[in-house]
CSV table of C-alpha atoms and ligand atoms in Angstrom, one decimal:
chain,number,residue,atom,x,y,z
A,1,MET,CA,-10.7,11.6,-30.8
A,2,ALA,CA,-12.8,14.1,-28.9
A,3,LYS,CA,-10.2,15.1,-26.3
A,4,GLU,CA,-6.8,16.6,-27.0
A,5,MET,CA,-3.8,14.6,-25.8
A,6,ARG,CA,-1.7,16.1,-23.0
A,7,GLU,CA,1.8,17.1,-24.2
A,8,PRO,CA,4.5,14.7,-23.0
A,9,ILE,CA,6.3,15.9,-19.9
A,10,GLU,CA,9.7,15.1,-18.6
A,11,SER,CA,8.5,12.8,-15.8
A,12,GLY,CA,5.4,10.9,-14.9
A,13,CYS,CA,3.2,8.6,-16.8
A,14,PRO,CA,2.1,9.4,-20.4
A,15,ASP,CA,-1.4,10.7,-21.2
A,16,PRO,CA,-3.6,7.6,-20.7
A,17,TRP,CA,-6.2,8.8,-23.2
A,18,GLN,CA,-4.4,7.2,-26.1
A,19,TYR,CA,-4.4,3.8,-24.4
A,20,MET,CA,-8.1,3.8,-23.4
A,21,HIS,CA,-10.5,1.4,-24.8
A,22,PRO,CA,-12.5,3.2,-27.6
A,23,VAL,CA,-15.8,2.6,-25.9
A,24,MET,CA,-14.5,4.2,-22.7
A,25,ARG,CA,-13.1,7.2,-24.7
A,26,LYS,CA,-16.5,7.6,-26.4
A,27,ASN,CA,-18.4,7.6,-23.2
A,28,PHE,CA,-15.9,9.5,-21.0
A,29,GLY,CA,-17.7,11.1,-18.1
A,30,GLN,CA,-21.1,9.8,-19.4
A,31,TRP,CA,-21.6,6.6,-17.4
A,32,LYS,CA,-25.1,6.0,-16.1
A,33,TYR,CA,-24.5,3.2,-13.6
A,34,HIS,CA,-22.5,0.1,-13.0
A,35,GLU,CA,-23.1,-3.2,-11.4
A,36,HIS,CA,-21.1,-6.2,-10.2
A,37,PRO,CA,-22.3,-9.4,-11.9
A,38,ARG,CA,-19.7,-11.6,-10.3
A,39,PRO,CA,-16.4,-11.2,-8.4
A,40,GLY,CA,-13.7,-9.8,-10.7
A,41,VAL,CA,-16.2,-8.4,-13.2
A,42,LEU,CA,-17.9,-5.0,-13.5
A,43,ARG,CA,-20.5,-3.9,-16.0
A,44,HIS,CA,-20.7,-0.2,-16.8
A,45,VAL,CA,-23.7,1.2,-18.8
A,46,ALA,CA,-23.4,4.6,-20.5
A,47,TYR,CA,-26.2,7.1,-21.2
A,48,SER,CA,-25.5,6.3,-24.9
A,49,GLY,CA,-26.6,2.7,-24.3
A,50,ASP,CA,-23.1,1.4,-24.7
A,51,GLU,CA,-22.0,-1.3,-22.2
A,52,ILE,CA,-18.5,-2.4,-21.2
A,53,TRP,CA,-17.5,-5.3,-19.0
A,54,THR,CA,-14.3,-5.0,-17.1
A,55,VAL,CA,-12.5,-8.2,-16.0
A,56,LYS,CA,-9.9,-7.8,-13.2
A,57,ALA,CA,-7.0,-10.1,-12.4
A,58,GLY,CA,-4.2,-10.0,-9.8
A,59,THR,CA,-0.6,-9.9,-10.8
A,60,GLN,CA,2.6,-10.3,-8.8
A,61,ARG,CA,3.4,-6.5,-9.4
A,62,ILE,CA,7.1,-7.1,-10.3
A,63,LEU,CA,6.4,-8.4,-13.8
A,64,ASP,CA,9.1,-10.1,-15.9
A,65,VAL,CA,8.9,-9.5,-19.6
A,66,PHE,CA,7.5,-13.0,-20.3
A,67,THR,CA,4.5,-12.5,-18.0
A,68,LEU,CA,3.9,-9.1,-19.5
A,69,ARG,CA,3.9,-10.6,-23.0
A,70,LYS,CA,1.5,-13.3,-21.8
A,71,LEU,CA,-0.9,-10.7,-20.4
A,72,CYS,CA,-0.7,-8.6,-23.6
A,73,ASP,CA,-1.3,-11.7,-25.7
A,74,ILE,CA,-4.5,-12.4,-23.7
A,75,GLY,CA,-5.5,-8.7,-24.3
A,76,ASP,CA,-4.8,-9.0,-28.1
A,77,GLN,CA,-6.7,-12.3,-28.4
A,78,PHE,CA,-9.7,-11.7,-26.1
A,79,ALA,CA,-10.0,-7.9,-25.3
A,80,ASP,CA,-9.5,-5.8,-28.4
A,81,GLY,CA,-5.8,-5.2,-27.6
A,82,TYR,CA,-6.3,-2.9,-24.6
A,83,VAL,CA,-5.1,-3.4,-21.0
A,84,HIS,CA,-5.2,-1.3,-17.9
A,85,PHE,CA,-3.0,-1.6,-14.8
A,86,THR,CA,-4.6,-0.4,-11.6
A,87,LEU,CA,-2.8,1.3,-8.6
A,88,ARG,CA,-2.9,-2.0,-6.8
A,89,SER,CA,-1.1,-3.9,-9.6
A,90,ASN,CA,-4.2,-5.6,-10.9
A,91,ILE,CA,-4.7,-5.9,-14.7
A,92,GLU,CA,-8.0,-5.0,-16.2
A,93,TYR,CA,-9.4,-6.0,-19.6
A,94,MET,CA,-12.5,-4.4,-21.2
A,95,VAL,CA,-14.9,-6.1,-23.5
A,96,THR,CA,-18.1,-4.8,-25.0
A,97,GLU,CA,-20.2,-8.0,-25.2
A,98,GLU,CA,-21.1,-10.2,-22.3
A,99,SER,CA,-20.4,-13.3,-24.4
A,100,ARG,CA,-16.7,-12.4,-24.4
A,101,VAL,CA,-16.4,-12.3,-20.6
A,102,ALA,CA,-16.3,-16.1,-19.9
A,103,PRO,CA,-13.6,-16.9,-22.5
A,104,LEU,CA,-11.5,-14.1,-21.2
A,105,ILE,CA,-11.7,-15.3,-17.6
A,106,GLN,CA,-11.0,-18.9,-18.8
A,107,ALA,CA,-7.8,-17.6,-20.7
A,108,LEU,CA,-6.6,-15.7,-17.6
A,109,GLU,CA,-7.2,-18.7,-15.2
A,110,ASP,CA,-5.6,-21.1,-17.7
A,111,ALA,CA,-2.5,-18.9,-17.6
A,112,GLY,CA,-2.5,-18.9,-13.8
A,113,PHE,CA,-3.9,-15.5,-13.0
A,114,ILE,CA,-6.6,-15.0,-10.3
A,115,VAL,CA,-9.7,-13.1,-11.3
A,116,GLY,CA,-11.2,-11.1,-8.5
A,117,GLY,CA,-10.5,-8.0,-6.3
A,118,THR,CA,-13.7,-6.2,-6.9
A,119,GLN,CA,-16.4,-4.9,-4.6
A,120,ASN,CA,-16.3,-6.3,-1.0
A,121,SER,CA,-13.2,-8.4,-1.5
A,122,VAL,CA,-9.8,-8.0,0.0
A,123,THR,CA,-8.1,-6.1,-2.7
A,124,MET,CA,-4.6,-6.7,-3.9
A,125,ILE,CA,-2.2,-5.3,-1.2
A,126,SER,CA,-0.8,-2.0,-2.4
A,127,HIS,CA,2.9,-1.6,-1.9
A,128,THR,CA,6.0,0.2,-3.0
A,129,GLN,CA,9.0,-1.9,-4.2
A,130,GLY,CA,11.8,0.1,-2.8
A,131,TRP,CA,13.9,-3.0,-2.4
A,132,LEU,CA,14.5,-2.8,-6.2
A,133,HIS,CA,14.6,0.9,-6.9
A,134,CYS,CA,14.7,3.1,-3.8
A,135,ASP,CA,17.6,4.2,-1.5
A,136,ILE,CA,16.0,3.6,1.9
A,137,PRO,CA,14.0,0.4,2.2
A,138,GLY,CA,14.0,-1.5,5.4
A,139,THR,CA,12.4,-4.5,4.0
A,140,ASP,CA,11.2,-6.1,0.8
A,141,ALA,CA,7.5,-5.0,0.7
A,142,SER,CA,6.8,-7.0,-2.4
A,143,GLY,CA,7.8,-10.2,-0.7
A,144,VAL,CA,5.4,-9.5,2.2
A,145,VAL,CA,2.6,-8.9,-0.3
A,146,LYS,CA,3.3,-12.1,-2.2
A,147,SER,CA,3.4,-14.2,1.0
A,148,MET,CA,0.2,-12.6,2.4
A,149,MET,CA,-1.8,-12.7,-0.8
A,150,ASP,CA,-0.9,-16.4,-1.2
A,151,GLU,CA,-2.8,-16.9,2.1
A,152,LEU,CA,-5.6,-14.5,1.3
A,153,ILE,CA,-6.3,-15.6,-2.2
A,154,ASP,CA,-9.8,-16.8,-1.5
A,155,GLU,CA,-10.7,-13.4,-0.1
A,156,PHE,CA,-9.4,-11.8,-3.3
A,157,ARG,CA,-11.2,-14.3,-5.5
A,158,ASN,CA,-14.5,-14.0,-3.7
A,159,ALA,CA,-16.4,-10.9,-2.5
A,160,THR,CA,-17.6,-12.1,0.9
A,161,MET,CA,-16.2,-9.4,3.3
A,162,PRO,CA,-18.6,-7.0,5.0
A,163,ASN,CA,-17.1,-4.2,2.8
A,164,ARG,CA,-14.0,-3.6,0.7
A,165,VAL,CA,-10.7,-4.1,2.5
A,166,HIS,CA,-7.7,-2.2,1.4
A,167,ILE,CA,-4.4,-3.5,2.8
A,168,THR,CA,-1.1,-1.7,2.2
A,169,THR,CA,2.5,-2.2,3.0
A,170,SER,CA,5.5,0.1,2.8
A,171,CYS,CA,9.2,-0.7,2.7
A,172,CYS,CA,10.4,2.2,4.9
A,173,GLN,CA,8.9,3.9,7.9
A,174,ILE,CA,8.5,7.4,6.5
A,175,ASN,CA,7.4,7.7,2.9
A,176,CYS,CA,5.1,6.1,0.5
A,177,GLY,CA,2.5,3.3,1.2
A,178,GLY,CA,1.3,2.4,4.5
A,179,GLN,CA,-2.2,3.8,4.9
A,180,GLY,CA,-5.3,1.5,4.6
A,181,ASP,CA,-7.9,-0.5,6.4
A,182,ILE,CA,-4.9,-2.6,7.5
A,183,ALA,CA,-1.3,-1.4,7.0
A,184,ILE,CA,1.9,-3.4,7.5
A,185,ASN,CA,4.8,-1.0,8.0
A,186,VAL,CA,8.4,-1.3,8.8
A,187,GLN,CA,9.3,-0.2,12.3
A,188,HIS,CA,12.9,0.6,13.3
A,189,THR,CA,13.5,0.1,16.9
A,190,LYS,CA,17.0,1.5,17.5
A,191,PRO,CA,18.8,4.7,16.6
A,192,PRO,CA,21.1,4.8,13.5
A,193,LYS,CA,24.6,3.5,13.8
A,194,ILE,CA,27.0,6.0,12.3
A,195,ASN,CA,30.0,5.0,10.2
A,196,HIS,CA,32.1,8.1,11.0
A,197,ASP,CA,34.8,7.3,8.5
A,198,LEU,CA,32.4,7.8,5.6
A,199,VAL,CA,30.3,10.7,6.8
A,200,ALA,CA,32.7,13.4,5.7
A,201,ASN,CA,33.0,12.0,2.2
A,202,VAL,CA,29.3,11.1,1.6
A,203,CYS,CA,27.0,13.3,3.5
A,204,GLU,CA,26.1,17.0,3.4
A,205,ARG,CA,25.9,17.5,7.1
A,206,PRO,CA,23.5,20.5,7.2
A,207,SER,CA,21.0,18.5,5.1
A,208,VAL,CA,21.1,15.6,7.5
A,209,VAL,CA,20.8,17.8,10.6
A,210,ALA,CA,17.8,19.6,9.0
A,211,ARG,CA,16.2,16.3,8.1
A,212,CYS,CA,15.7,15.0,11.6
A,213,PRO,CA,12.1,15.7,12.8
A,214,VAL,CA,13.1,15.9,16.5
A,215,ALA,CA,16.4,17.7,16.1
A,216,ALA,CA,18.4,14.8,17.5
A,217,ILE,CA,21.3,15.1,15.1
A,218,ARG,CA,24.3,17.5,15.7
A,219,PRO,CA,27.5,18.0,13.8
A,220,ALA,CA,30.5,16.6,15.7
A,221,MET,CA,34.2,16.0,15.2
A,222,VAL,CA,35.1,12.3,15.5
A,223,ASN,CA,38.7,11.1,15.3
A,224,GLY,CA,39.6,14.5,13.9
A,225,LYS,CA,37.1,14.3,11.0
A,226,PRO,CA,33.8,16.2,10.6
A,227,SER,CA,31.0,13.8,11.4
A,228,LEU,CA,27.6,13.7,13.2
A,229,GLU,CA,26.2,12.6,16.5
A,230,VAL,CA,22.8,11.5,17.5
A,231,ASP,CA,21.1,12.3,20.8
A,232,GLU,CA,19.6,8.9,21.4
A,233,ARG,CA,17.2,10.1,24.1
A,234,LYS,CA,15.5,12.2,21.4
A,235,CYS,CA,15.7,9.9,18.4
A,236,ILE,CA,12.4,8.3,17.5
A,237,CYS,CA,14.1,5.8,15.1
A,238,CYS,CA,12.3,7.1,12.1
A,239,GLY,CA,15.1,6.5,9.6
A,240,ALA,CA,14.7,9.9,7.9
A,241,CYS,CA,18.4,10.6,8.2
A,242,TYR,CA,19.4,7.5,6.3
A,243,PRO,CA,18.4,8.6,2.8
A,244,PRO,CA,20.6,11.8,2.8
A,245,CYS,CA,23.4,10.0,4.7
A,246,PRO,CA,23.7,6.3,4.1
A,247,PRO,CA,26.5,6.0,6.7
A,248,MET,CA,23.8,6.5,9.3
A,249,GLN,CA,22.8,2.9,8.9
A,250,ILE,CA,19.4,2.1,10.6
A,251,ASN,CA,18.3,-1.1,8.8
A,252,ASP,CA,19.0,-4.1,10.9
A,253,ALA,CA,18.1,-7.7,10.5
A,254,GLU,CA,17.2,-8.1,14.1
A,255,HIS,CA,16.0,-4.6,15.2
A,256,SER,CA,14.0,-3.6,12.1
A,257,LYS,CA,10.6,-5.0,12.7
A,258,LEU,CA,7.1,-4.8,11.3
A,259,ALA,CA,4.1,-3.0,12.8
A,260,ILE,CA,0.4,-3.4,11.9
A,261,TRP,CA,-2.0,-0.5,11.9
A,262,VAL,CA,-5.7,-0.5,11.2
A,263,GLY,CA,-8.6,1.8,10.4
A,264,GLY,CA,-7.2,4.3,8.0
A,265,ASN,CA,-9.8,5.6,5.5
A,266,HIS,CA,-10.3,8.5,3.2
A,267,SER,CA,-13.4,10.6,3.7
A,268,ASN,CA,-16.5,9.5,1.9
A,269,ALA,CA,-20.1,10.3,1.6
A,270,ARG,CA,-20.7,8.8,5.1
A,271,GLY,CA,-17.9,10.2,7.1
A,272,LYS,CA,-14.6,12.1,7.7
A,273,PRO,CA,-11.2,10.7,7.0
A,274,THR,CA,-9.9,8.4,9.8
A,275,PHE,CA,-6.3,7.9,10.9
A,276,GLN,CA,-5.0,4.4,11.4
A,277,LYS,CA,-4.0,3.3,14.8
A,278,LEU,CA,-1.3,0.9,15.9
A,279,VAL,CA,-2.4,-2.6,16.9
A,280,ALA,CA,0.7,-4.7,16.9
A,281,ALA,CA,4.4,-3.7,17.0
A,282,GLY,CA,7.7,-5.5,17.1
A,283,ILE,CA,6.6,-8.3,14.8
A,284,PRO,CA,9.6,-10.1,13.3
A,285,ASN,CA,10.5,-9.0,9.8
A,286,ASN,CA,10.9,-12.6,8.8
A,287,PRO,CA,11.5,-13.4,5.2
A,288,PRO,CA,10.8,-15.3,3.0
A,289,ARG,CA,7.2,-15.9,4.2
A,290,TRP,CA,6.6,-13.4,7.1
A,291,PRO,CA,4.4,-15.9,8.9
A,292,GLU,CA,4.0,-13.9,12.1
A,293,ALA,CA,2.7,-10.8,10.3
A,294,THR,CA,0.4,-12.8,8.1
A,295,ALA,CA,-1.1,-14.6,11.1
A,296,ILE,CA,-2.1,-11.3,12.7
A,297,VAL,CA,-3.6,-9.9,9.4
A,298,LYS,CA,-5.6,-13.1,9.1
A,299,ARG,CA,-6.9,-12.8,12.7
A,300,ILE,CA,-8.0,-9.2,12.1
A,301,LEU,CA,-9.8,-10.2,8.8
A,302,LYS,CA,-11.5,-13.2,10.4
A,303,ALA,CA,-12.8,-11.1,13.4
A,304,TYR,CA,-14.0,-8.3,11.0
A,305,LYS,CA,-15.7,-10.8,8.7
A,306,GLU,CA,-17.5,-12.5,11.6
A,307,GLY,CA,-18.3,-9.3,13.5
A,308,ALA,CA,-19.0,-6.4,11.2
A,309,ARG,CA,-22.4,-5.5,9.8
A,310,ASP,CA,-22.9,-5.4,6.1
A,311,TRP,CA,-21.0,-2.5,4.4
A,312,GLU,CA,-19.1,-1.5,7.6
A,313,ARG,CA,-15.5,-0.7,6.9
A,314,ILE,CA,-12.9,-1.9,9.4
A,315,ASN,CA,-12.7,1.5,11.1
A,316,GLU,CA,-16.5,1.8,11.4
A,317,TRP,CA,-16.7,-1.7,12.8
A,318,ILE,CA,-14.0,-0.9,15.5
A,319,GLU,CA,-15.6,2.4,16.4
A,320,ARG,CA,-18.9,0.6,16.9
A,321,ILE,CA,-17.6,-2.2,19.1
A,322,GLY,CA,-14.9,-0.1,20.8
A,323,TRP,CA,-11.1,-0.6,20.8
A,324,PRO,CA,-11.0,-2.8,24.0
A,325,ARG,CA,-13.4,-5.3,22.4
A,326,PHE,CA,-11.4,-5.1,19.1
A,327,PHE,CA,-8.2,-6.1,20.9
A,328,GLU,CA,-10.1,-9.0,22.6
A,329,GLU,CA,-11.6,-10.2,19.3
A,330,VAL,CA,-8.2,-10.3,17.5
A,331,GLU,CA,-6.5,-11.7,20.6
A,332,LEU,CA,-3.8,-9.1,20.6
A,333,PRO,CA,-2.5,-7.5,23.9
A,334,PHE,CA,-3.3,-3.9,24.5
A,335,THR,CA,-0.2,-2.3,26.1
A,336,LYS,CA,1.0,1.1,27.3
A,337,TYR,CA,2.8,1.5,23.9
A,338,HIS,CA,-0.5,1.7,22.2
A,339,ILE,CA,-1.3,5.0,24.0
A,340,ASP,CA,-0.1,8.0,22.0
A,341,THR,CA,1.4,10.1,24.8
A,342,TRP,CA,4.4,11.5,22.9
A,343,ARG,CA,5.0,15.1,23.9
A,344,GLY,CA,8.4,15.6,22.4
A,345,ALA,CA,7.2,17.8,19.6
A,346,ARG,CA,6.3,20.6,21.9
A,347,ALA,CA,10.0,21.2,22.8
A,348,SER,CA,11.9,19.7,19.9
A,349,PHE,CA,9.8,19.5,16.7
A,350,ASN,CA,11.9,20.6,13.8
A,351,SER,CA,9.4,23.1,12.6
A,352,SER,CA,11.7,26.0,11.8
A,353,SER,CA,14.1,26.4,8.9
A,354,TYR,CA,17.1,27.1,11.2
A,355,ILE,CA,19.9,24.7,11.3
A,356,ARG,CA,21.0,23.9,14.9
A,357,PHE,CA,24.6,23.6,15.8
B,1,SF4,S1,8.2,3.2,1.1
B,1,SF4,FE1,10.2,4.1,1.5
B,1,SF4,S2,11.7,2.6,0.8
B,1,SF4,FE2,9.8,2.1,-0.1
B,1,SF4,S3,9.8,3.0,-2.2
B,1,SF4,FE3,8.7,4.4,-0.7
B,1,SF4,S4,10.3,5.8,0.0
B,1,SF4,FE4,11.4,4.1,-0.9
B,2,SF4,S1,16.1,11.4,11.6
B,2,SF4,FE1,14.9,9.9,12.7
B,2,SF4,S2,16.3,8.1,13.0
B,2,SF4,FE2,17.6,9.9,12.4
B,2,SF4,S3,18.3,10.7,14.3
B,2,SF4,FE3,16.4,11.8,13.8
B,2,SF4,S4,14.8,10.7,14.8
B,2,SF4,FE4,16.6,9.4,14.8
C-alpha cells in the first residue's frame, strides 16, 4: 500500500483507504479522464491505462441489516467485494472490465435497487435522519425523501435534466441539510410553548438565553420557580432554544410546516456561490406521503426541464429568465413574504457574548 493509513480517532469515519478498490488505490490522484457511458455508470481511465467502471444505485438510506447483507452479497459476487456509500445514500460498486457491468446492473435490478443518479439526473435527495437519532427534529426527513423519490424515480434512473439537480431536505430549521438546487426545509410558524414546571429541572437557563439569535428569551420567575419567558414580538420561530431546553416545545403537528427554497449552489468554474431563495412557505407537513410538497417540487422540475438551456443549473436558469417569470412558470404566488426585509438584526442580533437579564 503506497499511502500510510490515518490513525484511528475517537470520532468520525475510519480511514477510507483500507476499503478502497485496489485499482483506485493504485491510481489515486492519477486519473486522466472519465466519461458517462449510460445513466448510473461512470468509466474512469487512469494515466497508467487502468480503467474502472462505477455502477451507482439508490438506497433507502435507513438500511436494515438484511438489505445491507444483500448489497454486500452483490458486491462479493459481482464487484470484487468492495462497496462505497456516497453522501447521498447511494451505493457504488467498481469493476475493472466492461463485461462485468451488465451482470452487476442486472443483479441490482433483480434485487429491487434502481441504478442511476449520475450526470444530469435528479440525484438522490440528501437528508439527515434526525427523527431517529437527533434531539430537535421537526419532521421525519427520511419519509419526505422516500415519498418524493418514489415519484421522481424516472428522473433518477435517466439523465434527461438540463444539468444535475441536487435536492436536499432537513428535519429541523437550523442545522444540517437544507441547501441545494431545491431544498425542502421545516418551517416553524409559532413561538415555543414553555412548560414552566420542567424548565428549572431540565434547562441551564443562561445557555438557553444565549442561544436565541434575536435575544427574545429572558429569565423569569413563574409560579415561584425559576423559568424563562419569550418576547413573541421578537421571536423568529427558529427552534434554536429547543435543543438546550426541551420544555420550550416548538414542534407542532399543525403549525410546523414545510418551506421550499431554490437556487443554492456552490461556486464552480463558471460562477460564485449562490444562496437559495424562498419560493413556497406554509406547505403542510403531511405524512406519510407529503403530497403537497411533492407536487410543488415536481412543478419546479417540470418547468426547469422544459425551459432551461443545456447545462444550466436551476439558479442559472432562474437568473436568466428572472424571478417574476419563474413564479409564473411554476404557478406559485409571489407574496410580500418572499421579500427579505427583516431588519431586526440591527437592533437585536445576538452577536455579543454577554448574557442579557
Ligand atoms: S437537520 Fe436538525 S434535527 Fe435533523 S439531524 Fe440535523 S440537527 Fe438534527
Ligand atoms: S431561539 Fe428561536 S424559537 Fe427560541 S425564542 Fe429565540 S427566536 Fe424564538
